[in-house]
């Protein structure tokens, strides 16, 4: 059985797989519970950091940096779709349609939100972190950069989604 990725939204795909396995009720139950937990966490996060606070998700890969829209893994579905947190306008303009957008380290400040989620590839180039350009980003100065292991943060399967939700709850709320 094959599925075409992105033909349905990131949570409906789990219900579709549940149908195939004769576990539709269990899959739908997990989706409902996940949405409820994510919405609650989003509400709590907004109450703590502010309704208009922006969050960017970045990742290094090889010698390139990327910013992500609301549907390309890396926790973006949770942050933007379920929690209803805001992304910077520049990210919205450039990354929302395709899901991601490649940038150079020099322009990262233009895409940086009040908080940065850094999906970090340890084996990729991270030299930009040593530059004044990076160090002078307000999110960096304010210690609002939350670093995740990229290899644990790529996808949007149930195990990864639960991991990402726990990560955001712990980083933003200390829970």
Coordinates of C-alpha atoms in Angstrom, one line a residue:
X1 CA 0.0 0.0 0.0
X2 CA 1.4 3.4 -0.9
X3 CA 0.3 6.8 0.2
X4 CA 1.1 10.2 -1.4
X5 CA 2.6 12.4 1.2
X6 CA 0.8 15.7 1.6
X7 CA -2.5 14.6 0.0
X8 CA -4.1 14.9 3.4
X9 CA -3.0 16.9 6.4
X10 CA -0.4 15.7 8.8
X11 CA -2.9 14.2 11.3
X12 CA -5.4 12.8 8.8
X13 CA -2.6 10.7 7.5
X14 CA -2.6 8.8 10.8
X15 CA -6.3 8.1 10.6
X16 CA -5.9 6.8 7.0
X17 CA -3.2 4.4 8.2
X18 CA -5.5 3.4 11.1
X19 CA -8.2 2.6 8.6
X20 CA -5.8 0.3 6.7
X21 CA -4.9 -1.5 9.9
X22 CA -8.5 -1.7 11.1
X23 CA -7.5 0.7 14.0
X24 CA -9.4 3.8 12.8
X25 CA -11.0 4.4 16.2
X26 CA -7.7 4.2 18.0
X27 CA -6.0 6.5 15.4
X28 CA -8.8 9.0 15.7
X29 CA -8.7 8.9 19.4
X30 CA -4.9 9.6 19.4
X31 CA -5.4 12.5 17.0
X32 CA -8.2 14.0 19.1
X33 CA -6.1 13.7 22.3
X34 CA -3.0 15.1 20.5
X35 CA -4.9 18.1 19.3
X36 CA -6.3 18.8 22.8
X37 CA -2.9 18.5 24.4
X38 CA -1.2 20.7 21.8
X39 CA -4.0 23.4 22.0
X40 CA -3.6 23.5 25.8
X41 CA 0.1 23.8 25.6
X42 CA -0.2 26.5 23.0
X43 CA -2.6 28.4 25.2
X44 CA -0.2 28.2 28.1
X45 CA 2.7 29.2 26.0
X46 CA 0.9 32.3 24.6
X47 CA -0.1 33.2 28.1
X48 CA 3.6 33.1 29.1
X49 CA 5.4 34.7 26.1
X50 CA 2.6 36.9 24.7
X51 CA 0.0 36.6 22.0
X52 CA 2.1 38.4 19.3
X53 CA 5.5 36.8 20.0
X54 CA 7.0 35.2 16.9
X55 CA 8.8 31.9 16.6
X56 CA 11.0 30.7 13.7
X57 CA 12.1 27.2 13.0
X58 CA 15.6 26.9 11.4
X59 CA 17.8 24.0 10.4
X60 CA 21.3 23.7 9.1
X61 CA 22.0 21.1 6.4
X62 CA 25.4 20.8 4.8
X63 CA 26.4 24.4 4.3
X64 CA 22.9 25.9 4.1
X65 CA 20.3 27.2 6.5
X66 CA 16.6 26.8 6.1
X67 CA 13.5 28.4 7.6
X68 CA 10.3 26.4 7.7
X69 CA 6.6 27.2 7.2
X70 CA 3.8 25.4 8.9
X71 CA 3.9 21.9 7.4
X72 CA 7.4 20.6 6.9
X73 CA 8.0 18.6 10.1
X74 CA 10.5 20.0 12.6
X75 CA 7.6 20.8 14.9
X76 CA 6.1 23.3 12.6
X77 CA 2.7 21.6 12.4
X78 CA 2.5 21.8 16.2
X79 CA 3.7 25.3 16.7
X80 CA 1.8 27.0 13.9
X81 CA -1.2 24.8 13.2
X82 CA -2.2 23.4 16.6
X83 CA -0.7 26.0 19.0
X84 CA -1.6 28.9 16.7
X85 CA 1.8 30.6 17.5
X86 CA 3.0 33.2 15.1
X87 CA 5.8 33.1 12.6
X88 CA 7.6 36.2 11.4
X89 CA 6.1 37.9 8.3
X90 CA 9.3 37.3 6.3
X91 CA 9.1 33.6 7.0
X92 CA 5.4 33.6 6.1
X93 CA 6.1 35.3 2.8
X94 CA 9.0 33.0 1.8
X95 CA 8.4 29.6 3.4
X96 CA 4.7 29.1 3.8
X97 CA 3.9 28.0 0.2
X98 CA 6.7 25.5 -0.3
X99 CA 7.2 24.6 3.4
X100 CA 10.8 25.7 3.6
X101 CA 13.1 28.4 2.3
X102 CA 16.9 28.4 2.0
X103 CA 18.7 31.4 3.4
X104 CA 22.3 32.5 3.9
X105 CA 23.5 33.0 7.5
X106 CA 23.9 36.7 6.8
X107 CA 20.1 37.2 6.3
X108 CA 19.1 35.0 9.3
X109 CA 18.2 38.1 11.4
X110 CA 15.5 39.0 8.9
X111 CA 13.8 35.7 9.4
X112 CA 14.4 35.3 13.2
X113 CA 11.5 35.4 15.4
X114 CA 11.4 36.4 19.1
X115 CA 12.2 32.7 19.7
X116 CA 14.2 30.3 17.5
X117 CA 13.8 26.6 17.3
X118 CA 17.1 25.3 16.0
X119 CA 16.8 21.8 14.5
X120 CA 20.5 21.2 14.5
X121 CA 22.5 18.8 12.4
X122 CA 25.7 18.2 14.4
X123 CA 27.4 16.9 11.2
X124 CA 26.5 20.1 9.3
X125 CA 28.1 23.5 9.2
X126 CA 27.3 25.4 12.4
X127 CA 30.1 28.0 12.0
X128 CA 27.4 30.7 11.6
X129 CA 26.8 30.4 15.4
X130 CA 30.2 32.0 16.0
X131 CA 29.4 35.1 14.0
X132 CA 28.4 38.5 15.3
X133 CA 25.5 38.4 13.0
X134 CA 24.1 35.4 14.8
X135 CA 25.1 36.5 18.3
X136 CA 23.3 39.8 17.8
X137 CA 20.0 38.3 17.0
X138 CA 17.6 39.3 19.8
X139 CA 16.4 35.7 20.3
X140 CA 20.1 34.7 20.8
X141 CA 20.9 37.6 23.1
X142 CA 17.7 36.8 25.2
X143 CA 18.5 33.1 25.4
X144 CA 15.4 32.3 23.4
X145 CA 17.1 29.6 21.2
X146 CA 15.9 26.1 21.8
X147 CA 18.1 23.5 20.1
X148 CA 16.9 20.1 19.1
X149 CA 18.7 17.2 17.4
X150 CA 17.6 17.5 13.8
X151 CA 17.6 13.7 13.3
X152 CA 15.0 13.5 16.1
X153 CA 13.0 16.4 14.8
X154 CA 12.5 15.8 11.1
X155 CA 9.2 14.0 10.9
X156 CA 5.6 14.1 11.9
X157 CA 4.7 10.6 12.9
X158 CA 2.9 10.0 16.2
X159 CA 6.1 9.2 18.2
X160 CA 7.9 12.2 16.8
X161 CA 4.9 14.5 17.3
X162 CA 4.6 13.4 21.0
X163 CA 8.4 14.0 21.4
X164 CA 8.1 17.5 19.8
X165 CA 5.1 18.5 21.9
X166 CA 7.0 17.4 25.1
X167 CA 10.1 19.3 23.9
X168 CA 8.1 22.6 23.3
X169 CA 6.2 22.2 26.6
X170 CA 9.5 21.7 28.5
X171 CA 11.4 24.5 26.7
X172 CA 8.7 27.1 26.8
X173 CA 7.0 26.2 30.1
X174 CA 9.6 24.2 32.0
X175 CA 7.2 21.3 32.4

